[in-house]
Amino acid sequence: MVNVVTIGIGLQVTSETDVDVVRGPSCSGKTTATRILRQILTHSVVIYQDDFYKASLKPEDKVPLHPETQYGNWDCPESVDFDRMAAMIDYVRTHQGCLPEDYDSNEENNVHDGSSLVSESTLASLKELLAPFMKDHVFVFVDGFMLYYDDKVASQLNLKFQFTSDYQIVKERREKRQGYHTVEGYWVDPPGYFDKVVWPEHLRLTQYYHQSIQGLHQIDTAKYSIDQTALRVAHIIRDNTQCVSP
């Protein structure tokens, strides 16, 4: 029997005008780091928060509209079916890291991450770091920017990572993206979407965080390259995996 290790990779964004740290939007490098590690860990799967938007699970459900702009609001917790997401994590944990046969990830079609750009030397270092765990462990990566909003999701994660980055850096990265594959088609952020919808939504989320997350490993991706970030995650996995119970 193998050990099943669930690893959450989320995001916080810091603003230069606000000393409080809040959970923030995408474009921190979390998906890139996840996919790099998946290349190395042969027994691993990824569960994406973005596959659990209510609109993707039930055609009759629509993406909530932002009241001021009337844009589709993909960045609010009301848009995500956390119950279904928690149930999926539980399924994978109790089925030795196997996804259901009918599981179809829309997020896998979004390939605008930089995982293919990782250097060969970094891949070699990652393999050396994680080799002792490849035989007897299955790693389940859970990727999303609201992972720690819902207790049913957060409570199932053995290791919790929070990638931090600067507001301006994340804004620039997101606005440079061409778009996203979604259940409603190919979504491209309208002009001003980040400041009008994305950023205010994540400020709004702070009212729900009454308790600090215990055992959260924070990595500032504004200071490190993606190679360095992946190596830092791998070191933390190595140092903490041995004590995880099957």
PDB file of C-alpha atoms in Angstrom, residues 68-245:
ATOM      1  CA  GLU A  68     -21.126  47.039 -11.584  1.00  0.00           C
ATOM      2  CA  THR A  69     -19.525  45.861 -14.806  1.00  0.00           C
ATOM      3  CA  GLN A  70     -21.853  42.925 -15.609  1.00  0.00           C
ATOM      4  CA  TYR A  71     -18.740  40.936 -16.525  1.00  0.00           C
ATOM      5  CA  GLY A  72     -18.703  37.232 -15.739  1.00  0.00           C
ATOM      6  CA  ASN A  73     -17.061  36.933 -12.318  1.00  0.00           C
ATOM      7  CA  TRP A  74     -14.787  33.896 -12.273  1.00  0.00           C
ATOM      8  CA  ASP A  75     -12.915  35.134  -9.189  1.00  0.00           C
ATOM      9  CA  CYS A  76     -15.579  34.966  -6.485  1.00  0.00           C
ATOM     10  CA  PRO A  77     -16.101  31.960  -4.185  1.00  0.00           C
ATOM     11  CA  GLU A  78     -19.759  31.800  -5.197  1.00  0.00           C
ATOM     12  CA  SER A  79     -18.629  30.621  -8.632  1.00  0.00           C
ATOM     13  CA  VAL A  80     -16.915  27.465  -7.299  1.00  0.00           C
ATOM     14  CA  ASP A  81     -18.587  24.227  -6.175  1.00  0.00           C
ATOM     15  CA  PHE A  82     -16.362  23.493  -3.193  1.00  0.00           C
ATOM     16  CA  ASP A  83     -18.486  20.518  -2.123  1.00  0.00           C
ATOM     17  CA  ARG A  84     -17.796  18.762  -5.425  1.00  0.00           C
ATOM     18  CA  MET A  85     -14.146  19.710  -5.254  1.00  0.00           C
ATOM     19  CA  ALA A  86     -13.789  18.341  -1.714  1.00  0.00           C
ATOM     20  CA  ALA A  87     -15.541  15.139  -2.774  1.00  0.00           C
ATOM     21  CA  MET A  88     -13.099  14.723  -5.668  1.00  0.00           C
ATOM     22  CA  ILE A  89     -10.090  15.141  -3.388  1.00  0.00           C
ATOM     23  CA  ASP A  90     -11.568  12.577  -1.000  1.00  0.00           C
ATOM     24  CA  TYR A  91     -12.162  10.159  -3.878  1.00  0.00           C
ATOM     25  CA  VAL A  92      -8.572  10.412  -5.088  1.00  0.00           C
ATOM     26  CA  ARG A  93      -7.195  10.074  -1.557  1.00  0.00           C
ATOM     27  CA  THR A  94      -9.200   6.910  -0.931  1.00  0.00           C
ATOM     28  CA  HIS A  95      -8.501   5.378  -4.351  1.00  0.00           C
ATOM     29  CA  GLN A  96      -4.707   5.436  -4.180  1.00  0.00           C
ATOM     30  CA  GLY A  97      -4.326   8.568  -6.255  1.00  0.00           C
ATOM     31  CA  CYS A  98      -6.616   7.507  -9.114  1.00  0.00           C
ATOM     32  CA  LEU A  99      -9.035   9.944 -10.702  1.00  0.00           C
ATOM     33  CA  PRO A 100     -12.495   8.725 -11.728  1.00  0.00           C
ATOM     34  CA  GLU A 101     -12.590   7.305 -15.252  1.00  0.00           C
ATOM     35  CA  ASP A 102     -15.067   9.949 -16.355  1.00  0.00           C
ATOM     36  CA  TYR A 103     -13.059  12.860 -14.949  1.00  0.00           C
ATOM     37  CA  ASP A 104     -12.363  15.336 -17.741  1.00  0.00           C
ATOM     38  CA  SER A 105     -10.195  18.341 -16.947  1.00  0.00           C
ATOM     39  CA  ASN A 106     -10.872  21.472 -18.948  1.00  0.00           C
ATOM     40  CA  GLU A 107      -7.951  23.211 -17.247  1.00  0.00           C
ATOM     41  CA  GLU A 108      -5.495  20.788 -18.853  1.00  0.00           C
ATOM     42  CA  ASN A 109      -6.263  22.554 -22.136  1.00  0.00           C
ATOM     43  CA  ASN A 110      -4.812  25.795 -20.783  1.00  0.00           C
ATOM     44  CA  VAL A 111      -1.144  25.470 -21.641  1.00  0.00           C
ATOM     45  CA  HIS A 112       0.044  29.036 -21.123  1.00  0.00           C
ATOM     46  CA  ASP A 113       2.225  28.041 -18.175  1.00  0.00           C
ATOM     47  CA  GLY A 114       6.018  27.977 -18.376  1.00  0.00           C
ATOM     48  CA  SER A 115       6.601  24.385 -17.292  1.00  0.00           C
ATOM     49  CA  SER A 116       8.262  23.481 -20.586  1.00  0.00           C
ATOM     50  CA  LEU A 117      10.931  26.145 -20.015  1.00  0.00           C
ATOM     51  CA  VAL A 118      12.453  24.573 -16.902  1.00  0.00           C
ATOM     52  CA  SER A 119      16.157  23.823 -17.303  1.00  0.00           C
ATOM     53  CA  GLU A 120      17.543  20.303 -17.592  1.00  0.00           C
ATOM     54  CA  SER A 121      19.785  20.908 -14.586  1.00  0.00           C
ATOM     55  CA  THR A 122      16.762  21.814 -12.456  1.00  0.00           C
ATOM     56  CA  LEU A 123      14.901  18.706 -13.612  1.00  0.00           C
ATOM     57  CA  ALA A 124      17.918  16.607 -12.643  1.00  0.00           C
ATOM     58  CA  SER A 125      18.056  18.228  -9.203  1.00  0.00           C
ATOM     59  CA  LEU A 126      14.332  17.663  -8.697  1.00  0.00           C
ATOM     60  CA  LYS A 127      14.669  14.000  -9.612  1.00  0.00           C
ATOM     61  CA  GLU A 128      17.493  13.580  -7.112  1.00  0.00           C
ATOM     62  CA  LEU A 129      15.541  15.317  -4.338  1.00  0.00           C
ATOM     63  CA  LEU A 130      12.324  13.383  -4.835  1.00  0.00           C
ATOM     64  CA  ALA A 131      13.636   9.982  -5.940  1.00  0.00           C
ATOM     65  CA  PRO A 132      13.255   8.397  -2.452  1.00  0.00           C
ATOM     66  CA  PHE A 133       9.486   8.983  -2.551  1.00  0.00           C
ATOM     67  CA  MET A 134       8.646   7.910  -6.089  1.00  0.00           C
ATOM     68  CA  LYS A 135       8.085   4.230  -5.330  1.00  0.00           C
ATOM     69  CA  ASP A 136       5.948   4.310  -2.200  1.00  0.00           C
ATOM     70  CA  HIS A 137       4.080   7.603  -2.520  1.00  0.00           C
ATOM     71  CA  VAL A 138       1.335   8.979  -4.719  1.00  0.00           C
ATOM     72  CA  PHE A 139       1.227  12.767  -4.853  1.00  0.00           C
ATOM     73  CA  VAL A 140      -2.053  14.586  -5.390  1.00  0.00           C
ATOM     74  CA  PHE A 141      -1.528  18.247  -6.283  1.00  0.00           C
ATOM     75  CA  VAL A 142      -4.506  20.541  -5.746  1.00  0.00           C
ATOM     76  CA  ASP A 143      -4.089  23.779  -7.684  1.00  0.00           C
ATOM     77  CA  GLY A 144      -6.207  26.863  -7.054  1.00  0.00           C
ATOM     78  CA  PHE A 145      -6.298  30.426  -5.763  1.00  0.00           C
ATOM     79  CA  MET A 146      -9.137  29.876  -3.259  1.00  0.00           C
ATOM     80  CA  LEU A 147      -8.041  26.528  -1.803  1.00  0.00           C
ATOM     81  CA  TYR A 148      -7.977  27.702   1.793  1.00  0.00           C
ATOM     82  CA  TYR A 149     -11.318  29.478   1.631  1.00  0.00           C
ATOM     83  CA  ASP A 150     -13.252  26.260   2.170  1.00  0.00           C
ATOM     84  CA  ASP A 151     -12.546  24.086   5.218  1.00  0.00           C
ATOM     85  CA  LYS A 152     -13.719  20.906   3.494  1.00  0.00           C
ATOM     86  CA  VAL A 153     -10.997  21.375   0.896  1.00  0.00           C
ATOM     87  CA  ALA A 154      -8.246  22.732   3.143  1.00  0.00           C
ATOM     88  CA  SER A 155      -8.664  20.011   5.783  1.00  0.00           C
ATOM     89  CA  GLN A 156      -7.732  17.296   3.273  1.00  0.00           C
ATOM     90  CA  LEU A 157      -4.354  18.770   2.363  1.00  0.00           C
ATOM     91  CA  ASN A 158      -1.286  17.211   3.986  1.00  0.00           C
ATOM     92  CA  LEU A 159       0.991  20.001   2.796  1.00  0.00           C
ATOM     93  CA  LYS A 160      -0.144  23.557   2.149  1.00  0.00           C
ATOM     94  CA  PHE A 161       1.791  25.991  -0.014  1.00  0.00           C
ATOM     95  CA  GLN A 162       0.986  29.632  -0.546  1.00  0.00           C
ATOM     96  CA  PHE A 163       2.774  31.424  -3.361  1.00  0.00           C
ATOM     97  CA  THR A 164       3.018  35.144  -2.733  1.00  0.00           C
ATOM     98  CA  SER A 165       3.673  37.838  -5.282  1.00  0.00           C
ATOM     99  CA  ASP A 166       3.407  41.570  -5.728  1.00  0.00           C
ATOM    100  CA  TYR A 167       0.122  43.085  -6.914  1.00  0.00           C
ATOM    101  CA  GLN A 168       1.703  44.819  -9.898  1.00  0.00           C
ATOM    102  CA  ILE A 169       3.597  41.719 -11.040  1.00  0.00           C
ATOM    103  CA  VAL A 170       0.502  39.532 -10.932  1.00  0.00           C
ATOM    104  CA  LYS A 171      -1.560  42.183 -12.700  1.00  0.00           C
ATOM    105  CA  GLU A 172       0.974  42.447 -15.523  1.00  0.00           C
ATOM    106  CA  ARG A 173       1.182  38.661 -15.908  1.00  0.00           C
ATOM    107  CA  ARG A 174      -2.571  38.254 -16.065  1.00  0.00           C
ATOM    108  CA  GLU A 175      -3.091  41.078 -18.527  1.00  0.00           C
ATOM    109  CA  LYS A 176      -0.460  39.589 -20.851  1.00  0.00           C
ATOM    110  CA  ARG A 177      -2.298  36.273 -21.054  1.00  0.00           C
ATOM    111  CA  GLN A 178      -4.218  35.656 -24.242  1.00  0.00           C
ATOM    112  CA  GLY A 179      -7.148  33.930 -22.545  1.00  0.00           C
ATOM    113  CA  TYR A 180      -8.542  30.787 -20.932  1.00  0.00           C
ATOM    114  CA  HIS A 181     -10.501  27.777 -22.100  1.00  0.00           C
ATOM    115  CA  THR A 182     -13.748  27.699 -20.103  1.00  0.00           C
ATOM    116  CA  VAL A 183     -17.019  25.791 -20.320  1.00  0.00           C
ATOM    117  CA  GLU A 184     -18.589  28.887 -21.879  1.00  0.00           C
ATOM    118  CA  GLY A 185     -15.907  29.179 -24.550  1.00  0.00           C
ATOM    119  CA  TYR A 186     -12.615  31.005 -24.755  1.00  0.00           C
ATOM    120  CA  TRP A 187     -12.543  33.719 -22.111  1.00  0.00           C
ATOM    121  CA  VAL A 188     -10.424  36.834 -22.518  1.00  0.00           C
ATOM    122  CA  ASP A 189     -10.357  39.389 -19.701  1.00  0.00           C
ATOM    123  CA  PRO A 190     -12.109  42.605 -20.795  1.00  0.00           C
ATOM    124  CA  PRO A 191     -10.141  45.868 -20.404  1.00  0.00           C
ATOM    125  CA  GLY A 192      -9.819  46.834 -16.747  1.00  0.00           C
ATOM    126  CA  TYR A 193     -11.054  43.433 -15.532  1.00  0.00           C
ATOM    127  CA  PHE A 194      -8.220  42.943 -13.058  1.00  0.00           C
ATOM    128  CA  ASP A 195      -8.770  46.193 -11.162  1.00  0.00           C
ATOM    129  CA  LYS A 196     -12.561  46.212 -11.444  1.00  0.00           C
ATOM    130  CA  VAL A 197     -13.257  42.554 -10.646  1.00  0.00           C
ATOM    131  CA  VAL A 198     -10.263  40.374  -9.790  1.00  0.00           C
ATOM    132  CA  TRP A 199      -8.513  42.521  -7.209  1.00  0.00           C
ATOM    133  CA  PRO A 200     -11.648  43.731  -5.345  1.00  0.00           C
ATOM    134  CA  GLU A 201     -12.933  40.148  -5.128  1.00  0.00           C
ATOM    135  CA  HIS A 202      -9.823  38.985  -3.360  1.00  0.00           C
ATOM    136  CA  LEU A 203      -9.934  41.909  -0.971  1.00  0.00           C
ATOM    137  CA  ARG A 204     -13.530  40.918  -0.225  1.00  0.00           C
ATOM    138  CA  LEU A 205     -12.440  37.399   0.656  1.00  0.00           C
ATOM    139  CA  THR A 206     -10.421  38.613   3.632  1.00  0.00           C
ATOM    140  CA  GLN A 207     -13.568  38.968   5.748  1.00  0.00           C
ATOM    141  CA  TYR A 208     -13.960  35.181   5.717  1.00  0.00           C
ATOM    142  CA  TYR A 209     -10.525  34.399   7.065  1.00  0.00           C
ATOM    143  CA  HIS A 210     -11.090  34.324  10.793  1.00  0.00           C
ATOM    144  CA  GLN A 211      -8.262  31.914  11.559  1.00  0.00           C
ATOM    145  CA  SER A 212      -4.752  31.687  10.218  1.00  0.00           C
ATOM    146  CA  ILE A 213      -3.903  28.566   8.272  1.00  0.00           C
ATOM    147  CA  GLN A 214      -1.631  26.310  10.289  1.00  0.00           C
ATOM    148  CA  GLY A 215       1.478  24.863   8.677  1.00  0.00           C
ATOM    149  CA  LEU A 216       1.369  27.080   5.606  1.00  0.00           C
ATOM    150  CA  HIS A 217       4.576  27.155   3.555  1.00  0.00           C
ATOM    151  CA  GLN A 218       4.928  30.535   1.858  1.00  0.00           C
ATOM    152  CA  ILE A 219       7.139  31.161  -1.160  1.00  0.00           C
ATOM    153  CA  ASP A 220       7.588  34.635  -2.639  1.00  0.00           C
ATOM    154  CA  THR A 221       7.548  34.059  -6.383  1.00  0.00           C
ATOM    155  CA  ALA A 222       8.385  37.709  -7.016  1.00  0.00           C
ATOM    156  CA  LYS A 223      11.890  36.984  -5.722  1.00  0.00           C
ATOM    157  CA  TYR A 224      12.573  33.613  -7.337  1.00  0.00           C
ATOM    158  CA  SER A 225      12.648  32.185 -10.838  1.00  0.00           C
ATOM    159  CA  ILE A 226      10.294  29.330 -11.643  1.00  0.00           C
ATOM    160  CA  ASP A 227      13.240  26.905 -11.418  1.00  0.00           C
ATOM    161  CA  GLN A 228      14.075  28.185  -7.944  1.00  0.00           C
ATOM    162  CA  THR A 229      10.422  28.051  -6.918  1.00  0.00           C
ATOM    163  CA  ALA A 230      10.037  24.426  -8.022  1.00  0.00           C
ATOM    164  CA  LEU A 231      13.195  23.486  -6.130  1.00  0.00           C
ATOM    165  CA  ARG A 232      11.937  25.177  -2.964  1.00  0.00           C
ATOM    166  CA  VAL A 233       8.667  23.283  -3.178  1.00  0.00           C
ATOM    167  CA  ALA A 234      10.560  20.030  -3.721  1.00  0.00           C
ATOM    168  CA  HIS A 235      12.757  20.621  -0.669  1.00  0.00           C
ATOM    169  CA  ILE A 236       9.687  21.208   1.498  1.00  0.00           C
ATOM    170  CA  ILE A 237       8.008  18.077   0.123  1.00  0.00           C
ATOM    171  CA  ARG A 238      11.133  16.066   0.876  1.00  0.00           C
ATOM    172  CA  ASP A 239      11.466  17.435   4.402  1.00  0.00           C
ATOM    173  CA  ASN A 240       7.811  16.857   5.289  1.00  0.00           C
ATOM    174  CA  THR A 241       6.693  13.781   3.396  1.00  0.00           C
ATOM    175  CA  GLN A 242       8.357  11.170   5.592  1.00  0.00           C
ATOM    176  CA  CYS A 243       6.065  11.961   8.509  1.00  0.00           C
ATOM    177  CA  VAL A 244       2.840  11.683   6.481  1.00  0.00           C
ATOM    178  CA  SER A 245       0.772   8.669   7.473  1.00  0.00           C
TER     179      SER A 245
END
